[in-house]
Short mmCIF file of C-alpha atoms and ligand atoms in Angstrom, two decimals:
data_model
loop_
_atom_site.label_atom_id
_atom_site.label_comp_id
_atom_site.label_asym_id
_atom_site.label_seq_id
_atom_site.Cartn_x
_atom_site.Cartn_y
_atom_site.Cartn_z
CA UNK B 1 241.74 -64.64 110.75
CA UNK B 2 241.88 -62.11 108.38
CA UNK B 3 245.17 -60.92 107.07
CA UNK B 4 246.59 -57.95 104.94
CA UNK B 5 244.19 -56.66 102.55
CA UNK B 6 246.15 -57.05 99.60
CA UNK B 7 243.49 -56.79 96.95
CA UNK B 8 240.79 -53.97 96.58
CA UNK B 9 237.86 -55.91 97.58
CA UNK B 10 235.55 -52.94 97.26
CA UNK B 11 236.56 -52.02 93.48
CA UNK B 12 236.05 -56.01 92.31
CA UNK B 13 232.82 -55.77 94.20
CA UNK B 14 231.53 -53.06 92.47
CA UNK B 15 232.55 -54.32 88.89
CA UNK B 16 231.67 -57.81 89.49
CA UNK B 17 227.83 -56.50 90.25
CA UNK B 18 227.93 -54.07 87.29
CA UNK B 19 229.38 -56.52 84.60
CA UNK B 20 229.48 -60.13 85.90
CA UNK B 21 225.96 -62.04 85.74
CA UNK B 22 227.01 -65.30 87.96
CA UNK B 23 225.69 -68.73 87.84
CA UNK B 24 222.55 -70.12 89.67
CA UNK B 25 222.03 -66.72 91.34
CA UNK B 26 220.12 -63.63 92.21
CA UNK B 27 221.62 -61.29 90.55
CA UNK B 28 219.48 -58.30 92.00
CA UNK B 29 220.46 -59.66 95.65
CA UNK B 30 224.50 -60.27 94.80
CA UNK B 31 224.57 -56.40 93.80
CA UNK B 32 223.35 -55.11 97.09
CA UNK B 33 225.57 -57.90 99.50
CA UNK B 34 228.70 -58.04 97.13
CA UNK B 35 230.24 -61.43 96.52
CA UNK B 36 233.12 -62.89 98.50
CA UNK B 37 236.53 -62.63 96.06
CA UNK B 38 238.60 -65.91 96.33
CA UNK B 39 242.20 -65.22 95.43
CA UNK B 40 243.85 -68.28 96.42
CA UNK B 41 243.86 -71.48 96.78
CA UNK B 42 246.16 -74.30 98.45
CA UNK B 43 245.24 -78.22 98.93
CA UNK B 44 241.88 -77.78 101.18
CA UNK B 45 242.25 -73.89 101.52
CA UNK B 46 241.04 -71.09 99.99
CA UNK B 47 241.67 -67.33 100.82
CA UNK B 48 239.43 -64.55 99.84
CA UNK B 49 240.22 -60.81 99.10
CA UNK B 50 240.15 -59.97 102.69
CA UNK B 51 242.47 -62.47 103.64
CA UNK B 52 239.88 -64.89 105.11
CA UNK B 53 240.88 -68.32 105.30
CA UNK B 54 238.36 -70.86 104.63
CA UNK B 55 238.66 -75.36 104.46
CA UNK B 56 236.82 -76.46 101.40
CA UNK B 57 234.32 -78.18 101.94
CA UNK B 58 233.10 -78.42 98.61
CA UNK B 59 236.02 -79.16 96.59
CA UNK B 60 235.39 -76.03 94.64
CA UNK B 61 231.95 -77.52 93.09
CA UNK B 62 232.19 -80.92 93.62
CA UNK B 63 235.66 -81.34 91.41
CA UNK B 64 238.93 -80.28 92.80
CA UNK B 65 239.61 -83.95 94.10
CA UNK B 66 243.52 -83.60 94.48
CA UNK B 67 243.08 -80.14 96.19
CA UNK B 68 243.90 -76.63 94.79
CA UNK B 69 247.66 -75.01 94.24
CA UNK B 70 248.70 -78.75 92.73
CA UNK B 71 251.73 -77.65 90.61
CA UNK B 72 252.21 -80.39 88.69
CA UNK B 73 248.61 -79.99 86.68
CA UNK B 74 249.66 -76.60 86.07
CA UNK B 75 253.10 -77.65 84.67
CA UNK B 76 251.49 -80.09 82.49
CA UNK B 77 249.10 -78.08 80.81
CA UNK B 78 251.80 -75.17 80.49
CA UNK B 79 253.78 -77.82 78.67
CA UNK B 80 251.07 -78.80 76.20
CA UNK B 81 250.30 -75.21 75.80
CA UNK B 82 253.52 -74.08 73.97
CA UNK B 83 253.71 -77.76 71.92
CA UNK B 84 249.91 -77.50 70.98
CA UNK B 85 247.85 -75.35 73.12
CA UNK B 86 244.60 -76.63 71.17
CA UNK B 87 243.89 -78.49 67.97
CA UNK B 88 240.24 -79.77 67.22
CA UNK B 89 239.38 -83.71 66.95
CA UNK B 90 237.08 -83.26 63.80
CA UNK B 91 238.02 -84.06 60.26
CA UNK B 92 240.10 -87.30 61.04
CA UNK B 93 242.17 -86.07 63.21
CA UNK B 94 243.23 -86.77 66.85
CA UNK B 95 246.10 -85.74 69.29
CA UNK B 96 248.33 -87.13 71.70
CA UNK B 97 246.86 -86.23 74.71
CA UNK B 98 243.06 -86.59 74.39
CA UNK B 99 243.94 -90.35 72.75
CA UNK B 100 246.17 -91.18 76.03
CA UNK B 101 243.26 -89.86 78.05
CA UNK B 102 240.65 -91.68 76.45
CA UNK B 103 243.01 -94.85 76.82
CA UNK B 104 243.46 -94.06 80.79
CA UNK B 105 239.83 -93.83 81.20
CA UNK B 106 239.57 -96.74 79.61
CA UNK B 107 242.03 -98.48 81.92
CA UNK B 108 240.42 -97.37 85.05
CA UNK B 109 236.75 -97.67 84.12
CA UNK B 110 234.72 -101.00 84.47
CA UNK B 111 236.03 -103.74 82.11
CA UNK B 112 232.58 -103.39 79.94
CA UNK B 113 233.37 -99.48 79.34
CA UNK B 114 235.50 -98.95 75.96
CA UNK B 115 235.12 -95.43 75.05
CA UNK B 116 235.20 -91.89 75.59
CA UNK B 117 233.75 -89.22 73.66
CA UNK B 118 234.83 -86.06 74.90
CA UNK B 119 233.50 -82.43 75.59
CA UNK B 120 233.81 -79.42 78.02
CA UNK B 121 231.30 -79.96 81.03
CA UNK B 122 229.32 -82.47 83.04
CA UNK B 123 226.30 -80.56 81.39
CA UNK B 124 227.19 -81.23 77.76
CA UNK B 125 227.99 -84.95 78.69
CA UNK B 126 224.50 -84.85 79.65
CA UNK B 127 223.02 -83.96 75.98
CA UNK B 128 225.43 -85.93 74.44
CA UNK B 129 223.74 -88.52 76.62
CA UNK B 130 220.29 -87.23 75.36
CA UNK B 131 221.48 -87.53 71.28
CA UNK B 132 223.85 -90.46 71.49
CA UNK B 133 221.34 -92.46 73.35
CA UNK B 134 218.57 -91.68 70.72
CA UNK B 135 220.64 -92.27 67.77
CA UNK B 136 221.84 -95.59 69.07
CA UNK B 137 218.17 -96.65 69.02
CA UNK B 138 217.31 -95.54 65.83
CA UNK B 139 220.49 -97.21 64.73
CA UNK B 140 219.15 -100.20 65.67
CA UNK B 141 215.65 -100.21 64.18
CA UNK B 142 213.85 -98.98 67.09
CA UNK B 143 213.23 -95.02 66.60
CA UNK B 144 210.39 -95.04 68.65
CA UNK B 145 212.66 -95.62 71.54
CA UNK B 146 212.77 -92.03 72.44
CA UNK B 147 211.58 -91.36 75.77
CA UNK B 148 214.08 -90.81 79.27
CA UNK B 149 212.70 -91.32 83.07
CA UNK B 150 214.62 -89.27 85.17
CA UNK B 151 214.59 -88.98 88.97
CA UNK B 152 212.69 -85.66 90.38
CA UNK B 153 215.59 -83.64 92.87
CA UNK B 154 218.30 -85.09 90.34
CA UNK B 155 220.45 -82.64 88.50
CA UNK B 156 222.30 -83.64 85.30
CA UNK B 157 223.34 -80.18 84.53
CA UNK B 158 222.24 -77.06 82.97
CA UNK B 159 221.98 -77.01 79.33
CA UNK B 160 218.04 -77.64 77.91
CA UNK B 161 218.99 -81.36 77.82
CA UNK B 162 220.48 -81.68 80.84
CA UNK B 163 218.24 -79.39 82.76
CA UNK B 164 215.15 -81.49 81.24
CA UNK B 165 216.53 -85.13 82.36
CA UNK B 166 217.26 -83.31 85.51
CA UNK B 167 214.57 -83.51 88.16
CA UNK B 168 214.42 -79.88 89.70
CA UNK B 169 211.31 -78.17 89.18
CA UNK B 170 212.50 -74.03 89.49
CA UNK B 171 215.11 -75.10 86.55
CA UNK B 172 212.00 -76.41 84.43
CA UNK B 173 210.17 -73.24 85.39
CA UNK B 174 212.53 -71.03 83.35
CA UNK B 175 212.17 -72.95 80.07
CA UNK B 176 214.65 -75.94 80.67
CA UNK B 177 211.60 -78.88 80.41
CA UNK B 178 211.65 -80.27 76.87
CA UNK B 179 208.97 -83.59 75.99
CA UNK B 180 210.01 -87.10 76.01
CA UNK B 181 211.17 -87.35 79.52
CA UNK B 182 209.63 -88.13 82.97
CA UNK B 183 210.61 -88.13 86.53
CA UNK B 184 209.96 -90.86 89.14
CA UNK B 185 210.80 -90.38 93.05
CA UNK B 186 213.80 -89.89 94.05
CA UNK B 187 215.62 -92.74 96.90
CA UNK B 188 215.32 -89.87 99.08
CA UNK B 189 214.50 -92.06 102.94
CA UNK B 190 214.78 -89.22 105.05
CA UNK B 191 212.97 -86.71 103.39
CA UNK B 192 210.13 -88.96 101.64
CA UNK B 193 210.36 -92.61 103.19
CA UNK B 194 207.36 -91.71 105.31
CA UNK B 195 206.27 -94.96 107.91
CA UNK B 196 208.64 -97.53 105.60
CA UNK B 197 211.88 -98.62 106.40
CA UNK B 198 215.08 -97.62 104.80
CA UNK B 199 214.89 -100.92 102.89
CA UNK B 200 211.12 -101.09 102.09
CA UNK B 201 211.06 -97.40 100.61
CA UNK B 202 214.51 -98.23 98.70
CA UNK B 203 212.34 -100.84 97.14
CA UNK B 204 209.43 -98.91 96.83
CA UNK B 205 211.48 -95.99 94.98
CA UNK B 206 213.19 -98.55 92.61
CA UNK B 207 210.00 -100.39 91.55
CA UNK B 208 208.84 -96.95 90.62
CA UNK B 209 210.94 -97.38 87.54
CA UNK B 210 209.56 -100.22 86.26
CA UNK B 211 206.19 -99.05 86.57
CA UNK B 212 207.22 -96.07 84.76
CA UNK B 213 208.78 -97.83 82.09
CA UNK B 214 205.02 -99.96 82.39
CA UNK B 215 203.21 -96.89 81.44
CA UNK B 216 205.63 -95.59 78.92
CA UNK B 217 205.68 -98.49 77.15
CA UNK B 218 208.73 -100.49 76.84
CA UNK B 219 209.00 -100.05 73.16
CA UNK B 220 208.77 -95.92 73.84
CA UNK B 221 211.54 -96.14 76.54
CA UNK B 222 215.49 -95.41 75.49
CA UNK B 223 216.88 -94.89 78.93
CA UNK B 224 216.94 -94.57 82.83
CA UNK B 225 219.81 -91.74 84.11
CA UNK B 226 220.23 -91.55 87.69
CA UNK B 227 223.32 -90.26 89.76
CA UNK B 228 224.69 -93.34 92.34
CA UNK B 229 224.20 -90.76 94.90
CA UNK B 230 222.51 -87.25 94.18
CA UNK B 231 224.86 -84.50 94.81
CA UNK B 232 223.41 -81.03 94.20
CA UNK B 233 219.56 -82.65 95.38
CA UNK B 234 221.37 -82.74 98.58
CA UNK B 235 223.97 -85.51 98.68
CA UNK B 236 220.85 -88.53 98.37
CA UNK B 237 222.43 -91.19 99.65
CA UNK B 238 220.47 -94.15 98.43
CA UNK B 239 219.13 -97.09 100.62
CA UNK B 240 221.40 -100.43 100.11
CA UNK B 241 218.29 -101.94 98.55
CA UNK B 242 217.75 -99.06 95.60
CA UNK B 243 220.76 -99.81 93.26
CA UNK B 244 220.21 -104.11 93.53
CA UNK B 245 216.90 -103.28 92.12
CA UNK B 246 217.29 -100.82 89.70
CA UNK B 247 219.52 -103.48 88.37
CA UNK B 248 217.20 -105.86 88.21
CA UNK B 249 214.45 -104.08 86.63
CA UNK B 250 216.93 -102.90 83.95
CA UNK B 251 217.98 -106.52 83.43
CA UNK B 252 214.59 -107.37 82.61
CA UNK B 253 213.78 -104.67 80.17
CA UNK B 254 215.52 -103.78 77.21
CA UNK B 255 216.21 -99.42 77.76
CA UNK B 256 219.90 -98.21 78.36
CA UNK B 257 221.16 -97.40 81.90
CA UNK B 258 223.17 -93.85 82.15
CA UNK B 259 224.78 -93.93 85.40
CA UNK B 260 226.06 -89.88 85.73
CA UNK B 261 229.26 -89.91 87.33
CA UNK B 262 230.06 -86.13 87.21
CA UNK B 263 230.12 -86.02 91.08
CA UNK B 264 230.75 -89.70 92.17
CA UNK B 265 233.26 -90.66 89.60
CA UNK B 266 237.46 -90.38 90.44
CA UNK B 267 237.67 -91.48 93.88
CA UNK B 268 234.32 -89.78 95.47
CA UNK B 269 232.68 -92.72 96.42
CA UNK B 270 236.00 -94.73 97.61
CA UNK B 271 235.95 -96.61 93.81
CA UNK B 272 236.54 -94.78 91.02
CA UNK B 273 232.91 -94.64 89.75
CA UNK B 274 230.15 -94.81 92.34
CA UNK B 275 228.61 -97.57 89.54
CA UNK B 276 231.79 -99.48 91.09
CA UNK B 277 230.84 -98.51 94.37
CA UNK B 278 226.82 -99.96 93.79
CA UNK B 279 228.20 -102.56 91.16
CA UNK B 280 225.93 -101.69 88.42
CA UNK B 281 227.10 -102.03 84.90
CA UNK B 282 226.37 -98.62 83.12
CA UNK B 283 225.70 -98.53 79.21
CA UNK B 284 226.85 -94.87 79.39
CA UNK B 285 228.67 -93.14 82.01
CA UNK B 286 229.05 -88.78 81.71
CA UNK B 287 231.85 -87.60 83.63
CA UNK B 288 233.07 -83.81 84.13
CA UNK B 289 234.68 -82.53 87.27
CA UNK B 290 237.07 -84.68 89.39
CA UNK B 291 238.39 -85.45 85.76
CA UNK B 292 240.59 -82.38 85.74
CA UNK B 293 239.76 -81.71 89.34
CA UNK B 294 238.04 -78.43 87.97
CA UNK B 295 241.54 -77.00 86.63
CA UNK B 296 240.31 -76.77 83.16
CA UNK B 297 237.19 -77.71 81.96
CA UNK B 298 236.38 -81.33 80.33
CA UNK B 299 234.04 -83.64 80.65
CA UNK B 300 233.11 -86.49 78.79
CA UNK B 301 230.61 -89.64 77.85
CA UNK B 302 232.31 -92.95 78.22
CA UNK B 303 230.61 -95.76 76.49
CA UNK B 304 230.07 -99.95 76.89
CA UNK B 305 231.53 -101.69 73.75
CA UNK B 306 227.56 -103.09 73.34
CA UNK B 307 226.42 -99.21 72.47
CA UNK B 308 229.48 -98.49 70.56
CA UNK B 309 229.71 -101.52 68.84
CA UNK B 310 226.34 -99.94 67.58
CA UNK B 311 227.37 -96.51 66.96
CA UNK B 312 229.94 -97.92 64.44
CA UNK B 313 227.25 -99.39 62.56
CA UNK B 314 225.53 -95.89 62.32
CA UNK B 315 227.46 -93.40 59.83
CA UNK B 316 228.13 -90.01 60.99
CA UNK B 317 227.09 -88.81 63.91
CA UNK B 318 226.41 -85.20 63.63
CA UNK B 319 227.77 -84.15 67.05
CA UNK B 320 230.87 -82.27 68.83
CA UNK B 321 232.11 -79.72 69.99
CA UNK B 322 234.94 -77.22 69.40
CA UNK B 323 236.65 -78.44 72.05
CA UNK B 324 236.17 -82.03 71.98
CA UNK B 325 239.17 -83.85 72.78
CA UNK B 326 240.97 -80.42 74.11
CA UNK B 327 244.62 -81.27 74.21
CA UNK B 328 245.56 -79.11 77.11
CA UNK B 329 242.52 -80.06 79.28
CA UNK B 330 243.29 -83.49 78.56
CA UNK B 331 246.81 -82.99 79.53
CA UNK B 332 245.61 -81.35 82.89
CA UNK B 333 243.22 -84.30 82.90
CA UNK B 334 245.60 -86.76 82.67
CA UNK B 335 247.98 -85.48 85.55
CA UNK B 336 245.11 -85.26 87.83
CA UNK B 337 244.91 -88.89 87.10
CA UNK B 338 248.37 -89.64 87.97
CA UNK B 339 248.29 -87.82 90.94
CA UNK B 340 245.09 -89.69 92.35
CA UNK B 341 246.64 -92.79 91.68
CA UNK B 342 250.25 -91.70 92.97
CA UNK B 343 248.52 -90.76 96.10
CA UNK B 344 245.67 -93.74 96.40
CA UNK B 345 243.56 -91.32 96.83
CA UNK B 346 240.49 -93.68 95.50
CA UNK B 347 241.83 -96.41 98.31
CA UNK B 348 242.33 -93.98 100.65
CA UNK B 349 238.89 -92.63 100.36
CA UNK B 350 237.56 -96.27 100.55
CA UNK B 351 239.93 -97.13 103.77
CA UNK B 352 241.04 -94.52 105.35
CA UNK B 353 240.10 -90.92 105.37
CA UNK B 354 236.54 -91.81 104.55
CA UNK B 355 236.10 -93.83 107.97
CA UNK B 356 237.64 -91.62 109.56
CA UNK B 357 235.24 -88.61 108.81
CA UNK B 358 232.45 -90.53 108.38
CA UNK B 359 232.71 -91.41 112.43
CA UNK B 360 233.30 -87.71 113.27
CA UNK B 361 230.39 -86.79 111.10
CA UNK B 362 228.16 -89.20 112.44
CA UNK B 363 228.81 -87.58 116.29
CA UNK B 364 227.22 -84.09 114.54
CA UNK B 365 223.95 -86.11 114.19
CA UNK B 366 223.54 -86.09 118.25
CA UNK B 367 223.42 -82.25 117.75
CA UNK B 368 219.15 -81.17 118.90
CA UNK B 369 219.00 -79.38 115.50
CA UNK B 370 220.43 -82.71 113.30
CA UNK B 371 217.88 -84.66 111.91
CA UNK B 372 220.37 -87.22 110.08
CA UNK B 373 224.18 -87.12 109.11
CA UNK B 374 225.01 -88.92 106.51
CA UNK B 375 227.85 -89.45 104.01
CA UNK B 376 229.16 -92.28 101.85
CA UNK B 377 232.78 -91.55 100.72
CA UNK B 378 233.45 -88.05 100.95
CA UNK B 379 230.08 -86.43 100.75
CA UNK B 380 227.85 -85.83 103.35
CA UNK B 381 224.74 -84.40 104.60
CA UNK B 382 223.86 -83.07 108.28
CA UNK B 383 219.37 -82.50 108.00
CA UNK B 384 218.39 -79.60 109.69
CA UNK B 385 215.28 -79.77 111.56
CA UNK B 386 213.27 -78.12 114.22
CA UNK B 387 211.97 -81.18 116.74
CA UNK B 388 213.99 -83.69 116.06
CA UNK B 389 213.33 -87.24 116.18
CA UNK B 390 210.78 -86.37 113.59
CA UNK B 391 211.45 -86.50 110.12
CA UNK B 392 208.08 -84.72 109.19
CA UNK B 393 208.12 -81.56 110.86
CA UNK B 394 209.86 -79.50 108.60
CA UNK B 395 210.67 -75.47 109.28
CA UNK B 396 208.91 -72.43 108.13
CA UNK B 397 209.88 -71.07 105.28
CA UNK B 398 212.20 -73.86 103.70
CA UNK B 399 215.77 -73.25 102.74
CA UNK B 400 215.82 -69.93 105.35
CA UNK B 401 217.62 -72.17 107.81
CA UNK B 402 219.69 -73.70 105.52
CA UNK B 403 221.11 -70.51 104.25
CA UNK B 404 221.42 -69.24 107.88
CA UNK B 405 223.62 -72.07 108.52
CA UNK B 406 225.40 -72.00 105.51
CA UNK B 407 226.32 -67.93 106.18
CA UNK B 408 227.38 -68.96 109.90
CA UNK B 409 229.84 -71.60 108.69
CA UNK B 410 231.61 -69.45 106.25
CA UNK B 411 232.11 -66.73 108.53
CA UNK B 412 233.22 -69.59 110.93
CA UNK B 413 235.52 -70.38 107.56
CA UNK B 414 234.45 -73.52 106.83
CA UNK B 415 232.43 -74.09 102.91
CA UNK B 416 229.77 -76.09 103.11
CA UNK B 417 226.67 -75.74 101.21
CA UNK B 418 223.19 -75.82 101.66
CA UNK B 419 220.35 -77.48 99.96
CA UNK B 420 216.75 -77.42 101.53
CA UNK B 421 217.24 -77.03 104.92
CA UNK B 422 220.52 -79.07 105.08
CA UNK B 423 224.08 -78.69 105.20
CA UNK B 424 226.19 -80.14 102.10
CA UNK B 425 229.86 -81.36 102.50
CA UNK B 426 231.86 -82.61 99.54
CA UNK B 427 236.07 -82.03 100.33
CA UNK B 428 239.12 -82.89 98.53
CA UNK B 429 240.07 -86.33 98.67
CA UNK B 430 243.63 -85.18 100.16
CA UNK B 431 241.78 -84.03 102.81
CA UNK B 432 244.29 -85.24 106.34
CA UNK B 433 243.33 -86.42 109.58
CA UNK B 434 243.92 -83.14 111.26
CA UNK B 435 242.16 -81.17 108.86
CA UNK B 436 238.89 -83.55 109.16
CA UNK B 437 239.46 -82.61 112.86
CA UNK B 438 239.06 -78.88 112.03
CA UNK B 439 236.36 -79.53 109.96
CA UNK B 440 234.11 -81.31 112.42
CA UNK B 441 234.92 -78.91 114.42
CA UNK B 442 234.18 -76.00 112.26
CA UNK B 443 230.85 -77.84 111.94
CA UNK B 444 230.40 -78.15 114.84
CA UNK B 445 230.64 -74.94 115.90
CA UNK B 446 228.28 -74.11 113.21
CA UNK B 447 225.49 -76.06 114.32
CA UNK B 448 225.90 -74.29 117.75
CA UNK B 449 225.86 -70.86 116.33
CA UNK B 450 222.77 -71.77 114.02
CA UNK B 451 220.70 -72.90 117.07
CA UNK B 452 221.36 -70.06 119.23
CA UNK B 453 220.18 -68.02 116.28
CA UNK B 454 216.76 -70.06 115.88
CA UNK B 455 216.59 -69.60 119.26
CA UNK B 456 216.51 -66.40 119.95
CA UNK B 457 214.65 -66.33 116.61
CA UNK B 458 211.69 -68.48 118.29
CA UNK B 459 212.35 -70.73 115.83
CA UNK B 460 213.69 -73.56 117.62
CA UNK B 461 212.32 -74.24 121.41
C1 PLP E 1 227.63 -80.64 88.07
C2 PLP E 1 226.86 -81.76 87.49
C3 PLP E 1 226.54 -81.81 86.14
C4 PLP E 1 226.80 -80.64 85.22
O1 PLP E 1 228.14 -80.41 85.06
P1 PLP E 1 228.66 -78.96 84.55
O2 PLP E 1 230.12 -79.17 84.35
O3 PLP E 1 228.30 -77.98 85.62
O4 PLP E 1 227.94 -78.66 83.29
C5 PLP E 1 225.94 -82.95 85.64
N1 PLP E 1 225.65 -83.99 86.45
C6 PLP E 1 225.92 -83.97 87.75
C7 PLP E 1 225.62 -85.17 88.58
C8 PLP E 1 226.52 -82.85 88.33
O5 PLP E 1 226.76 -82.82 89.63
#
C-alpha cells in the first residue's frame, strides 16, 4: 500500500508535537508515537504522508457527507471569496448567501421549522441552544424555567455549555459541568438494558424523563436535548419504543424539545433530520457538520415558528458571533446541499446503500468477539466483547480493546473509531456498492486480527 514518500513525515511529526496541542487528546502520548499526516483526500479516501491509503469510515468526524476532493464546494466558496470573502450579519445587515441558506434550510427542514440562526460549530449551536432557550422563557413570563435534562453518554459538543448538557463524565471532570442541568439514562439496550427487552427498557429509559422533569419541577424545567441517535457515546441506536415516548411525555408537559442534529441531520439517518427519521417535532434543532460536509466550518440553530414567534416579542437578543451568517461557509454550505440533493443522497441512504451495508454489517455480528452490530442509516456499531452471548461480561481494562481494534483497522486502512470497547463506523453517504464491499471486508479482517491478538494475549479463550 504505501506509495512514494512525497512529504517529510518525520519533520511534520516533530513540529506537530512541539507546537500543535490537538483536540480530545493526550498530548504527552501523541509526542512520543507521532500522529499520522493526512495529505489527501478523494470521495471515501484519504492518503497520509506515507502514502497509506485508507476508506473513511468516519466521514472525517461525522461531516464530510458528499465525500472529500468535491470540486464544486471548492469552486463555490472560491467564487464568494473574491465577490465577498466575509461580511458580518450584525448591525442590520445580511448577505446573499447566508439568507439563501437560511431559506434552503428552511425548505428542507420539517414544515414547523422557520428559522436559522447561524454560527461556526455544532458546539456553539449547542450554547446558543443553552441562551436562546432561556431567554425564550423569560420572554414569556416564566424565568424560572431554567433548568436542562440531558442524557448521560450524550455529547452536544465542547464549549462549557455544550460540554455541561452533554452527558460524559471525564469532560465534566475538567471544569465543563455548569448548574441547572441533569442527566437521565441514556436508550443505551445493549450496554444497560439488563433482563428487559429492547422495548421494555426503551420505555423504561423514556419514562425516566418525565420523572425527571417530576422532580425538577415542571415550572423549573426549560428543555429536554437528546441526539435521535448518539454518535460520539458510541452510535446509541435507540429502541423503536424510546422516541414514541419521549414524544409523549413532552406532549404532556410544557418544556422545549432540542433534537441535536449535528450528526444525524443531511441524509445520515436516510431523512434529512433523524427527527424525520423518529417523527418527532423539534422546537429547536442545532446543526453543524454534514451542513458544509466539514469543508468550512458552520453550524447553526434552526427554530419552530412557535419559539420564534416568541423571540420577536423579546427585544435584542444579546448573542452572535463574528462569523454568524459567514458568506463563504454558507456558500460552501449551500453547494453541499445541491450536491446531496443532485445525487439523492438522503433517498439513497434511506433505499439503497443503507440496506445494502446494513446486511453486510449485520454478517460481522456472527464474528465470536461481536457482541451486537448495529447501524441505522449510515452509522454503525460492532460491540466488542469477550464471551459472547453475554452482554454483561465486559473486558478488563475498558476501552484497551477498543483501541487495539481501532490501531489494527487503520493499519488494515480502514477508519473506524472506537468508543468503549466498540468499533464506530460513520462513511460518506456516496459511499458505492463496491466500496461497502471493501469495507466489510476491511472489517472483517479487523475483527480477525483483533482476536488473534486477545488470544495470544489470554484475553479471549
Ligand atoms: C460533533 C457534535 C457536536 C459539536 O460540534 P463541533 O462542531 O465539534 O463543535 C454537537 N453535537 C453533536 C451531536 C455532535 O456530534
Amino acid at each position: 500500500m504505501t506509495a512514494s514518500n512525497v512529504y517529510p513525515t518525520a519533520e511534520l511529526q516533530a513540529l506537530d508535537s512541539a507546537h500543535y496541542l490537538h483536540p480530545f487528546t493526550d498530548f504527552g502520548a501523541l509526542a512520543k508515537e507521532g500522529s499520522r499526516v493526512m495529505v489527501k483526500g478523494d470521495g471515501v479516501w484519504l492518503t497520509d504522508s506515507d502514502g497509506n491509503r485508507y476508506l473513511d469510515g468516519m466521514a472525517g468526524l461525522w461531516c464530510t457527507n458528499v465525500g472529500h476532493g468535491r470540486a464544486e464546494i471548492a469552486e463555490a466558496a472560491h467564487e464568494q471569496m473574491l465577490e465577498l470573502a466575509y461580511y458580518n450579519s450584525f448591525f442590520k445587515t445580511s448577505n446573499a448567501p447566508a439568507i439563501r441558506l437560511a431559506d434552503k434550510l428552511a425548505s428542507i427542514a420539517p414544515a414547523h421549522i422557520e428559522r436559522v440562526f447561524f454560527c461556526g460549530s455544532g458546539s456553539e449551536a449547542n450554547d446558543t441552544v443553552f441562551r436562546m432557550v432561556r431567554h425564550y422563557w423569560a420572554i414569556k413570563g416564566e424565568p424560572a424555567k431554567q433548568h436542562f435534562i440531558s442524557r448521560r453518554n450524550g455529547y452536544h459538543g465542547s464549549t462549557v455549555a455544550a460540554a455541561s448538557l452533554g452527558g460524559m463524565k471525564p469532560m465534566h471532570g475538567q471544569g465543563g459541568l455548569i448548574p441547572g442541568i441533569s442527566h437521565i439514562p441514556q436508550p443505551y439496550w445493549f450496554g444497560e438494558g439488563g433482563d428487559m427487552s429492547p422495548a421494555e427498557f426503551g420505555l423504561w429509559a423514556a419514562r425516566e424523563l418525565e420523572r425527571e422533569i417530576e422532580r425538577i419541577g415542571e415550572e423549573n424545567v426549560a428543555a429536554f436535548i437528546a441526539e435521535p441517535i448518539q454518535g460520539a457515546g458510541g452510535v446509541i441506536i435507540p429502541p423503536e419504543t424510546y422516541w414514541p415516548e419521549i414524544k409523549r411525555i413532552c406532549a404532556r408537559h410544557e418544556i422545549l424539545l432540542v433534537v441535536d442534529e449535528v450528526i444525524c441531520g443531511f441524509g445520515r439517518t436516510g431523512s434529512w433530520f433523524g427527527a424525520d427519521t423518529y417523527d418527532v417535532q423539534a422546537d429547536l434543532q442545532p446543526i453543524a457538520k454534514g451542513l458544509t460536509s466539514g469543508y468550512l466550518p458552520m453550524g447553526g440553530v434552526m427554530v419552530s415558528g412557535k419559539v420564534a414567534s416568541v423571540l420577536d416579542q423579546g427585544g435584542e437578543f444579546y448573542h452572535g458571533y463574528t462569523y454568524s451568517g459567514h458568506p463563504t461557509c454558507a456558500a460552501a454550505a449551500l453547494a453541499n446541499l445541491a450536491i446531496i440533493e443532485r445525487e439523492n443522497l438522503v433517498a439513497r441512504v434511506r433505499d439503497d446503500i443503507g440496506p445494502y451495508l446494513q446486511s453486510r454489517w449485520a454478517k460481522l455480528g456472527d464474528h465470536p468477539l461481536v457482541g451486537e452490530a448495529r447501524m441505522k442509516g449510515l452509522m454503525g456499531a460492532l460491540e466488542l466483547v469477550p464471551a459472547k452471548p453475554s452482554r454483561s461480561e465486559k473486558f478488563a481494562d475498558e476501552g484497551k480493546v477498543g483501541t487495539i481494534a481501532r490501531d489494527l483497522s487503520f493499519k488494515n486502512g480502514l477508519i473506524m473509531r472506537a468508543v468503549r470497547d466498540s468499533l464506530i463506523l460513520s462513511p460518506p453517504l456516496t459511499l458505492s456498492h463496491d466500496e461497502a464491499d471493501q469495507l466489510v471486508a476491511l472489517a472483517e479482517k479487523t475483527l480477525n486480527d483483533t482476536w488473534m491478538v486477545l488470544k495470544k494475549d489470554g484475553l479471549v479463550k
